[in-house]
Short mmCIF file of C-alpha atoms and ligand atoms in Angstrom, two decimals:
data_model
loop_
_atom_site.label_atom_id
_atom_site.label_comp_id
_atom_site.label_asym_id
_atom_site.label_seq_id
_atom_site.Cartn_x
_atom_site.Cartn_y
_atom_site.Cartn_z
CA UNK A 882 -10.05 15.28 -54.57
CA UNK A 883 -12.32 15.78 -57.68
CA UNK A 884 -16.23 15.84 -57.60
CA UNK A 885 -16.11 12.54 -59.36
CA UNK A 886 -14.45 10.76 -56.39
CA UNK A 887 -16.83 12.33 -53.75
CA UNK A 888 -20.06 10.38 -53.85
CA UNK A 889 -22.38 13.46 -54.24
CA UNK A 890 -25.58 11.65 -54.40
CA UNK A 891 -24.72 9.65 -51.06
CA UNK A 892 -24.07 13.07 -49.36
CA UNK A 893 -27.14 14.67 -50.94
CA UNK A 894 -29.53 11.98 -49.72
CA UNK A 895 -27.93 11.65 -46.22
CA UNK A 896 -28.16 15.52 -45.75
CA UNK A 897 -31.68 15.72 -47.20
CA UNK A 898 -32.82 12.95 -44.85
CA UNK A 899 -31.20 14.24 -41.77
CA UNK A 900 -32.64 17.82 -42.38
CA UNK A 901 -36.13 16.45 -42.67
CA UNK A 902 -35.73 14.36 -39.64
CA UNK A 903 -34.40 17.54 -37.60
CA UNK A 904 -37.48 19.58 -38.91
CA UNK A 905 -39.73 17.34 -37.15
CA UNK A 906 -38.28 18.19 -33.82
CA UNK A 907 -40.03 21.84 -33.14
CA UNK A 908 -41.74 23.04 -30.13
CA UNK A 909 -44.86 24.36 -32.17
CA UNK A 910 -45.99 21.38 -34.72
CA UNK A 911 -49.02 23.14 -35.42
CA UNK A 912 -47.23 26.44 -36.64
CA UNK A 913 -45.23 26.82 -39.80
CA UNK A 914 -41.66 26.21 -39.82
CA UNK A 915 -39.17 24.99 -37.15
CA UNK A 916 -39.19 26.44 -33.54
CA UNK A 917 -36.46 24.82 -31.55
CA UNK A 918 -35.40 26.97 -28.54
CA UNK A 919 -32.65 26.22 -26.28
CA UNK A 920 -33.20 23.46 -23.74
CA UNK A 921 -36.93 22.92 -24.96
CA UNK A 922 -38.36 19.26 -25.39
CA UNK A 923 -37.86 19.62 -28.99
CA UNK A 924 -34.19 20.85 -28.72
CA UNK A 925 -33.38 17.75 -26.52
CA UNK A 926 -34.99 15.17 -28.64
CA UNK A 927 -33.01 16.88 -31.69
CA UNK A 928 -29.87 16.66 -29.98
CA UNK A 929 -30.76 12.90 -29.06
CA UNK A 930 -31.47 12.24 -32.57
CA UNK A 931 -28.23 13.86 -33.75
CA UNK A 932 -26.13 11.93 -31.27
CA UNK A 933 -27.88 8.47 -32.64
CA UNK A 934 -26.91 9.62 -36.29
CA UNK A 935 -23.42 10.45 -34.95
CA UNK A 936 -23.03 6.87 -33.42
CA UNK A 937 -24.35 5.54 -36.77
CA UNK A 938 -21.67 7.25 -38.87
CA UNK A 939 -19.04 5.65 -36.58
CA UNK A 940 -18.45 8.69 -34.16
CA UNK A 941 -17.72 8.59 -30.54
CA UNK A 942 -20.32 10.88 -28.75
CA UNK A 943 -19.99 13.20 -26.01
CA UNK A 944 -22.02 16.11 -24.35
CA UNK A 945 -20.37 18.86 -22.49
CA UNK A 946 -21.69 20.76 -19.43
CA UNK A 947 -24.15 23.23 -21.42
CA UNK A 948 -25.45 20.48 -24.10
CA UNK A 949 -23.04 21.10 -27.03
CA UNK A 950 -22.86 17.79 -28.64
CA UNK A 951 -19.82 16.49 -30.03
CA UNK A 952 -19.05 13.39 -32.39
CA UNK A 953 -15.25 12.46 -32.81
CA UNK A 954 -13.07 10.24 -35.07
CA UNK A 955 -9.68 9.72 -33.08
CA UNK A 956 -6.49 10.43 -35.00
CA UNK A 957 -3.62 7.89 -35.55
CA UNK A 958 -1.22 10.37 -34.33
CA UNK A 959 -1.26 10.93 -30.62
CA UNK A 960 -1.50 14.37 -29.09
CA UNK A 961 -2.58 16.15 -32.34
CA UNK A 962 -5.01 18.94 -32.23
CA UNK A 963 -8.43 18.12 -33.61
CA UNK A 964 -10.05 19.74 -36.75
CA UNK A 965 -13.68 20.78 -35.94
CA UNK A 966 -16.77 21.43 -38.13
CA UNK A 967 -20.19 22.23 -37.20
CA UNK A 968 -22.87 24.73 -36.45
CA UNK A 969 -25.78 25.28 -34.15
CA UNK A 970 -29.14 23.31 -33.37
CA UNK A 971 -31.37 26.00 -31.93
CA UNK A 972 -33.48 28.26 -34.27
CA UNK A 973 -35.41 31.49 -34.35
CA UNK A 974 -39.15 31.32 -33.86
CA UNK A 975 -40.67 30.02 -37.16
CA UNK A 976 -37.31 29.20 -38.69
CA UNK A 977 -36.55 27.17 -42.00
CA UNK A 978 -34.81 23.79 -42.04
CA UNK A 979 -31.29 24.90 -43.05
CA UNK A 980 -30.06 27.86 -40.71
CA UNK A 981 -27.57 25.84 -38.42
CA UNK A 982 -28.83 22.32 -38.86
CA UNK A 983 -27.28 22.22 -42.42
CA UNK A 984 -23.91 22.60 -41.02
CA UNK A 985 -24.36 19.64 -38.50
CA UNK A 986 -25.97 17.47 -41.07
CA UNK A 987 -23.47 18.10 -43.70
CA UNK A 988 -20.60 17.63 -40.87
CA UNK A 989 -21.98 14.21 -39.94
CA UNK A 990 -22.20 13.08 -43.43
CA UNK A 991 -18.72 14.18 -44.25
CA UNK A 992 -17.10 12.53 -41.21
CA UNK A 993 -19.21 9.25 -41.67
CA UNK A 994 -17.92 9.28 -45.60
CA UNK A 995 -14.39 9.89 -44.61
CA UNK A 996 -14.21 7.33 -42.05
CA UNK A 997 -15.89 4.74 -44.20
CA UNK A 998 -13.54 5.66 -47.16
CA UNK A 999 -10.23 6.62 -45.52
CA UNK A 1000 -10.39 5.20 -41.99
CA UNK A 1001 -9.00 7.02 -39.01
CA UNK A 1002 -7.37 10.43 -39.89
CA UNK A 1003 -3.94 11.69 -38.63
CA UNK A 1004 -5.59 14.33 -36.56
CA UNK A 1005 -8.68 13.81 -34.57
CA UNK A 1006 -11.78 14.99 -36.62
CA UNK A 1007 -14.96 16.30 -34.76
CA UNK A 1008 -18.36 17.56 -35.59
CA UNK A 1009 -20.32 19.88 -33.20
CA UNK A 1010 -23.87 20.66 -32.71
CA UNK A 1011 -23.69 23.94 -30.73
CA UNK A 1012 -26.45 24.26 -28.27
CA UNK A 1013 -27.62 27.89 -28.73
CA UNK A 1014 -26.52 30.62 -31.25
CA UNK A 1015 -29.47 32.77 -32.21
CA UNK A 1016 -30.42 34.39 -28.81
CA UNK A 1017 -34.31 33.38 -29.55
CA UNK A 1018 -35.01 32.30 -25.93
CA UNK A 1019 -32.94 34.15 -23.51
CA UNK A 1020 -31.35 37.32 -24.12
CA UNK A 1021 -27.63 36.10 -24.90
CA UNK A 1022 -26.40 34.68 -28.05
CA UNK A 1023 -23.62 32.24 -28.80
CA UNK A 1024 -24.22 30.33 -25.57
CA UNK A 1025 -22.81 26.97 -27.17
CA UNK A 1026 -19.69 28.38 -28.78
CA UNK A 1027 -19.11 30.87 -26.05
CA UNK A 1028 -18.90 28.41 -23.34
CA UNK A 1029 -16.78 26.28 -25.64
CA UNK A 1030 -14.35 29.14 -26.19
CA UNK A 1031 -14.13 30.74 -22.58
CA UNK A 1032 -16.27 33.78 -23.53
CA UNK A 1033 -18.94 32.59 -21.31
CA UNK A 1034 -18.94 30.46 -18.28
CA UNK A 1035 -22.04 28.15 -17.61
CA UNK A 1036 -22.06 29.36 -14.05
CA UNK A 1037 -23.40 32.79 -15.26
CA UNK A 1038 -26.63 31.28 -16.46
CA UNK A 1039 -28.76 32.51 -13.42
CA UNK A 1040 -28.38 36.11 -14.84
CA UNK A 1041 -30.67 35.41 -17.90
CA UNK A 1042 -34.45 34.82 -17.92
CA UNK A 1043 -36.80 34.09 -20.90
CA UNK A 1044 -40.03 35.72 -21.28
CA UNK A 1045 -41.90 33.10 -18.93
CA UNK A 1046 -39.42 34.09 -16.28
CA UNK A 1047 -37.39 30.79 -16.22
CA UNK A 1048 -33.65 31.28 -15.92
CA UNK A 1049 -31.10 29.93 -18.14
CA UNK A 1050 -29.86 28.09 -15.10
CA UNK A 1051 -33.22 26.40 -14.46
CA UNK A 1052 -33.71 25.59 -18.15
CA UNK A 1053 -30.33 24.19 -18.36
CA UNK A 1054 -30.62 22.19 -15.33
CA UNK A 1055 -34.01 20.77 -16.33
CA UNK A 1056 -32.33 19.56 -19.50
CA UNK A 1057 -29.76 17.65 -17.58
CA UNK A 1058 -26.95 20.04 -17.98
CA UNK A 1059 -25.04 22.80 -16.00
CA UNK A 1060 -24.11 19.98 -13.15
CA UNK A 1061 -21.39 21.05 -10.62
CA UNK A 1062 -19.60 17.89 -11.52
CA UNK A 1063 -20.31 18.08 -15.23
CA UNK A 1064 -17.95 17.59 -18.10
CA UNK A 1065 -15.76 20.72 -18.88
CA UNK A 1066 -17.00 22.89 -21.77
CA UNK A 1067 -13.68 24.53 -22.84
CA UNK A 1068 -12.21 23.15 -25.84
CA UNK A 1069 -8.79 21.61 -26.09
CA UNK A 1070 -6.71 23.67 -28.43
CA UNK A 1071 -7.84 23.17 -32.04
CA UNK A 1072 -6.02 22.68 -35.51
CA UNK A 1073 -8.97 24.38 -37.14
CA UNK A 1074 -12.61 25.14 -37.48
CA UNK A 1075 -14.76 24.92 -40.56
CA UNK A 1076 -18.46 26.07 -40.45
CA UNK A 1077 -20.59 25.23 -43.48
CA UNK A 1078 -23.73 27.55 -43.46
CA UNK A 1079 -26.45 28.70 -45.87
CA UNK A 1080 -25.70 32.33 -46.94
CA UNK A 1081 -28.93 33.81 -45.74
CA UNK A 1082 -28.30 36.40 -48.50
CA UNK A 1083 -28.68 37.35 -52.15
CA UNK A 1084 -25.07 37.49 -53.18
CA UNK A 1085 -24.29 34.03 -54.29
CA UNK A 1086 -27.62 33.76 -56.30
CA UNK A 1087 -27.28 37.19 -57.76
CA UNK A 1088 -23.91 36.48 -59.04
CA UNK A 1089 -24.62 32.97 -59.90
CA UNK A 1090 -21.66 31.39 -57.87
CA UNK A 1091 -22.03 27.85 -56.18
CA UNK A 1092 -19.99 28.57 -53.02
CA UNK A 1093 -19.19 31.43 -50.97
CA UNK A 1094 -16.03 31.65 -48.99
CA UNK A 1095 -16.16 34.16 -45.83
CA UNK A 1096 -13.06 36.28 -45.47
CA UNK A 1097 -14.54 38.49 -42.70
CA UNK A 1098 -17.58 38.43 -40.59
CA UNK A 1099 -18.66 42.03 -40.41
CA UNK A 1100 -18.37 44.22 -37.45
CA UNK A 1101 -21.51 45.87 -36.17
CA UNK A 1102 -22.78 49.12 -34.64
CA UNK A 1103 -26.21 49.60 -33.36
CA UNK A 1104 -27.60 52.91 -31.94
CA UNK A 1105 -31.09 53.69 -30.42
CA UNK A 1106 -32.24 57.23 -31.47
CA UNK A 1107 -34.64 59.26 -29.39
CA UNK A 1108 -36.00 62.49 -31.42
CA UNK A 1109 -38.19 64.96 -29.70
CA UNK A 1110 -40.27 67.69 -31.41
CA UNK A 1111 -43.64 68.89 -30.47
CA UNK A 1112 -46.89 67.10 -30.56
CA UNK A 1113 -49.55 69.41 -31.90
CA UNK A 1114 -53.00 69.80 -33.75
CA UNK A 1115 -52.66 68.40 -37.38
CA UNK A 1116 -55.32 70.89 -38.52
CA UNK A 1117 -54.32 74.03 -36.96
CA UNK A 1118 -50.39 74.02 -36.80
CA UNK A 1119 -49.06 75.75 -40.01
CA UNK A 1120 -46.32 73.97 -41.85
CA UNK A 1121 -43.55 76.45 -41.04
CA UNK A 1122 -44.40 76.22 -37.10
CA UNK A 1123 -44.10 72.45 -36.73
CA UNK A 1124 -41.38 70.38 -35.08
CA UNK A 1125 -42.56 66.96 -36.50
CA UNK A 1126 -40.38 64.47 -35.14
CA UNK A 1127 -41.49 61.77 -37.56
CA UNK A 1128 -40.75 63.88 -40.67
CA UNK A 1129 -37.32 64.39 -39.13
CA UNK A 1130 -36.83 60.79 -38.55
CA UNK A 1131 -37.79 60.14 -41.94
CA UNK A 1132 -35.32 62.45 -43.48
CA UNK A 1133 -32.57 60.93 -41.06
CA UNK A 1134 -33.37 57.59 -42.36
CA UNK A 1135 -33.15 58.67 -46.11
CA UNK A 1136 -29.83 60.40 -45.46
CA UNK A 1137 -28.55 57.05 -44.01
CA UNK A 1138 -29.60 55.23 -47.02
CA UNK A 1139 -28.02 57.77 -49.49
CA UNK A 1140 -24.84 57.88 -47.55
CA UNK A 1141 -24.60 54.23 -47.05
CA UNK A 1142 -25.27 53.60 -50.97
CA UNK A 1143 -22.55 56.16 -51.92
CA UNK A 1144 -20.05 54.81 -49.30
CA UNK A 1145 -20.27 51.41 -51.31
CA UNK A 1146 -19.95 47.68 -50.48
CA UNK A 1147 -19.73 45.99 -48.08
CA UNK A 1148 -21.19 48.57 -45.94
CA UNK A 1149 -24.78 48.20 -45.15
CA UNK A 1150 -27.03 50.35 -42.94
CA UNK A 1151 -30.64 50.04 -41.93
CA UNK A 1152 -33.49 51.71 -39.67
CA UNK A 1153 -35.23 48.64 -38.70
CA UNK A 1154 -37.41 49.75 -36.16
CA UNK A 1155 -39.37 52.97 -35.72
CA UNK A 1156 -41.95 54.20 -33.17
CA UNK A 1157 -43.79 57.45 -33.38
CA UNK A 1158 -46.06 58.73 -30.76
CA UNK A 1159 -48.69 59.82 -29.91
CA UNK A 1160 -49.30 57.80 -33.32
CA UNK A 1161 -52.64 59.29 -33.92
CA UNK A 1162 -53.88 60.48 -37.59
CA UNK A 1163 -54.73 64.04 -36.51
CA UNK A 1164 -51.42 64.71 -34.21
CA UNK A 1165 -48.24 65.82 -35.40
CA UNK A 1166 -45.72 63.12 -33.99
CA UNK A 1167 -43.96 64.74 -31.07
CA UNK A 1168 -41.41 62.01 -30.38
CA UNK A 1169 -39.83 59.18 -32.32
CA UNK A 1170 -37.57 56.16 -31.44
CA UNK A 1171 -35.52 54.31 -33.98
CA UNK A 1172 -32.72 52.21 -34.41
CA UNK A 1173 -29.68 52.51 -36.57
CA UNK A 1174 -27.77 49.18 -37.64
CA UNK A 1175 -24.41 49.56 -39.51
CA UNK A 1176 -22.16 46.77 -40.66
CA UNK A 1177 -18.86 46.75 -42.35
CA UNK A 1178 -16.01 44.21 -42.48
CA UNK A 1179 -13.41 46.89 -41.84
CA UNK A 1180 -13.22 48.57 -38.41
CA UNK A 1181 -12.01 51.96 -39.61
CA UNK A 1182 -14.83 52.27 -42.31
CA UNK A 1183 -17.23 51.25 -39.60
CA UNK A 1184 -16.09 53.88 -37.20
CA UNK A 1185 -15.57 56.55 -39.91
CA UNK A 1186 -19.10 55.87 -41.37
CA UNK A 1187 -20.86 55.86 -37.96
CA UNK A 1188 -19.40 59.16 -37.02
CA UNK A 1189 -20.37 60.80 -40.47
CA UNK A 1190 -23.78 59.46 -40.15
CA UNK A 1191 -24.27 60.54 -36.46
CA UNK A 1192 -22.91 64.03 -37.54
CA UNK A 1193 -25.45 64.21 -40.28
CA UNK A 1194 -28.22 63.27 -38.29
CA UNK A 1195 -27.50 65.80 -35.62
CA UNK A 1196 -27.48 68.49 -38.55
CA UNK A 1197 -30.93 67.30 -39.53
CA UNK A 1198 -32.02 67.55 -35.98
CA UNK A 1199 -30.61 71.07 -35.58
CA UNK A 1200 -32.19 72.38 -38.74
CA UNK A 1201 -35.65 71.07 -37.75
CA UNK A 1202 -35.24 72.27 -34.22
CA UNK A 1203 -35.51 68.64 -32.68
CA UNK A 1204 -34.02 67.19 -29.76
CA UNK A 1205 -31.79 64.22 -30.40
CA UNK A 1206 -30.40 61.62 -27.99
CA UNK A 1207 -28.16 58.83 -29.37
CA UNK A 1208 -27.36 55.49 -27.23
CA UNK A 1209 -25.03 53.18 -28.59
CA UNK A 1210 -26.00 49.66 -27.36
CA UNK A 1211 -24.03 47.46 -29.84
CA UNK A 1212 -20.39 47.45 -31.03
CA UNK A 1213 -18.67 44.51 -32.22
CA UNK A 1214 -15.42 44.62 -34.48
CA UNK A 1215 -15.16 42.63 -37.75
CA UNK A 1216 -13.91 39.16 -37.34
CA UNK A 1217 -11.27 38.20 -39.94
CA UNK A 1218 -11.14 34.37 -40.94
CA UNK A 1219 -7.86 32.73 -41.37
CA UNK A 1220 -6.18 33.41 -44.65
CA UNK A 1221 -4.46 29.95 -44.82
CA UNK A 1222 -7.82 28.09 -44.37
CA UNK A 1223 -9.58 30.41 -46.64
CA UNK A 1224 -7.13 29.51 -49.46
CA UNK A 1225 -7.52 25.84 -48.75
CA UNK A 1226 -11.25 26.23 -49.28
CA UNK A 1227 -10.74 28.16 -52.59
CA UNK A 1228 -8.32 25.43 -53.64
CA UNK A 1229 -10.99 22.82 -52.72
CA UNK A 1230 -13.66 24.69 -54.90
CA UNK A 1231 -11.22 24.89 -57.91
CA UNK A 1232 -10.46 21.22 -57.34
CA UNK A 1233 -14.32 20.27 -57.53
CA UNK A 1234 -14.89 22.74 -60.22
CA UNK A 1235 -17.35 24.91 -58.37
CA UNK A 1236 -17.61 28.43 -59.10
CA UNK A 1237 -16.86 30.49 -55.97
CA UNK A 1238 -16.37 33.97 -54.71
CA UNK A 1239 -14.78 35.37 -51.57
CA UNK A 1240 -17.36 37.50 -49.45
CA UNK A 1241 -18.27 39.10 -46.15
CA UNK A 1242 -20.55 37.74 -43.84
CA UNK A 1243 -23.25 40.49 -42.70
CA UNK A 1244 -24.63 37.91 -40.32
CA UNK A 1245 -22.99 36.77 -37.05
CA UNK A 1246 -22.09 33.19 -36.91
CA UNK A 1247 -20.45 30.69 -34.19
CA UNK A 1248 -17.25 30.86 -36.52
CA UNK A 1249 -16.63 34.57 -34.95
CA UNK A 1250 -16.28 33.04 -31.62
CA UNK A 1251 -14.00 30.38 -32.68
CA UNK A 1252 -11.69 32.78 -34.99
CA UNK A 1253 -9.83 34.27 -32.07
CA UNK A 1254 -8.80 30.61 -30.62
CA UNK A 1255 -8.02 28.72 -33.52
CA UNK A 1256 -7.73 29.08 -37.45
CA UNK A 1257 -11.23 29.46 -38.63
CA UNK A 1258 -13.25 29.60 -42.18
CA UNK A 1259 -16.65 29.52 -43.32
CA UNK A 1260 -18.25 28.12 -46.38
CA UNK A 1261 -21.73 29.36 -47.63
CA UNK A 1262 -24.09 27.72 -50.15
CA UNK A 1263 -26.93 29.76 -51.81
CA UNK A 1264 -30.07 30.62 -50.34
CA UNK A 1265 -33.12 31.06 -52.60
CA UNK A 1266 -33.99 34.70 -52.88
CA UNK A 1267 -31.76 35.31 -49.78
CA UNK A 1268 -34.65 34.22 -47.63
CA UNK A 1269 -33.44 33.19 -44.09
CA UNK A 1270 -35.30 33.02 -40.62
CA UNK A 1271 -38.32 32.11 -42.30
CA UNK A 1272 -40.35 28.80 -43.20
CA UNK A 1273 -39.45 29.90 -46.75
CA UNK A 1274 -35.71 29.29 -46.39
CA UNK A 1275 -34.51 27.08 -49.26
CA UNK A 1276 -31.35 25.67 -50.61
CA UNK A 1277 -31.56 22.87 -53.40
CA UNK A 1278 -30.55 19.33 -52.32
CA UNK A 1279 -27.66 19.69 -55.08
CA UNK A 1280 -26.51 23.10 -53.39
CA UNK A 1281 -26.41 21.50 -50.21
CA UNK A 1282 -24.46 18.50 -51.41
CA UNK A 1283 -21.81 20.68 -53.25
CA UNK A 1284 -21.20 22.66 -49.75
CA UNK A 1285 -20.71 19.23 -48.28
CA UNK A 1286 -18.29 18.11 -51.08
CA UNK A 1287 -16.29 21.24 -50.48
CA UNK A 1288 -16.34 20.27 -46.59
CA UNK A 1289 -15.16 16.93 -47.33
CA UNK A 1290 -12.44 18.03 -49.41
CA UNK A 1291 -11.14 20.61 -46.83
CA UNK A 1292 -11.46 18.28 -43.81
CA UNK A 1293 -9.74 15.50 -45.76
CA UNK A 1294 -6.84 18.23 -46.42
CA UNK A 1295 -6.62 19.33 -42.55
CA UNK A 1296 -7.18 15.98 -40.91
CA UNK A 1297 -5.57 13.31 -43.11
CA UNK A 1298 -2.73 15.03 -45.04
CA UNK A 1299 -1.03 17.04 -42.51
ZN1 LIG B 1171 -27.09 30.31 -38.25
#
């Protein structure tokens, strides 16, 4: 398939229209951006609007028992595993239009185009709007793809509460899901999953590439550090007699930055949160809490770097006579994508004459839950200035359509030709 065969203007218009339509489904219409939290009124109306668009595109529509929405074109050969594309419909608070919604809108446009042009595929083709990925309302993320892949079970929903004290189970029931006799969430075996998403980073824009092909979703380690010194009078305590927890924390943060820079890509490491106490202008800080977030595509590097950093931080604490407590609170392994599907995406980009590059996703995605159960790949399009989780998130209509053209080409390959 070449770009001249795929009606890029049609895809562009359909996706742009659907994204604008989706952005109107927000819990806080007076506030900037889109806020669409799991099982809210705007979440329900967004899923209903997508279901209507799926029907218009000629897809058979169904919900599962947690509210994941599927649109399907049956295959001509019986008993074949389906090829699935899609992403998530929920957002963070004050999000942009594109994170999640783009992969669904492009999926509907792609399936509609393929069905109109080529009829039914050999293998079934499906697009999914996963109910939840962000963890914005309840303290659990990937609720949609987690139930679809068996990592989570909807019967666990009573264990999680939102900030108003509403349980996930109550919210799910109120939205019409989580019924004892509801349709199964577990997906039948799949021939493949292809997630199209905005990059949410600067790499593609910086290197002037049109498409990113994810090879690995980075693993993460997160730690909470508690640094104890001595709170004392800022005017009467000589510099040599201080145990300043904040100065120690600052040295630790800079050490993390310099070690990460010299370790090299794709490692990234961040102190994202820091709280000093008593946090008063004329008192030497006696106690600091801060976080470390470390990500890499390779498990050995992630582990070796984390050990190195924790050793260096301990040395800084010892030299400054500070007490140090380290609590690990997140450890996820890197998730490699399917090399076979990644090569297919690469071939599609080459066929469409779109510049591309293989890359690591530093952010988590639904694809990391699908990857252990079926061949999985991810396609990225550029994000302006790398901005995401913000009303300023932006990707041009042309870039959105180019990503969709790659998706069309890959889905055609996987569902019509095999
Ligand atoms: Zn997303």
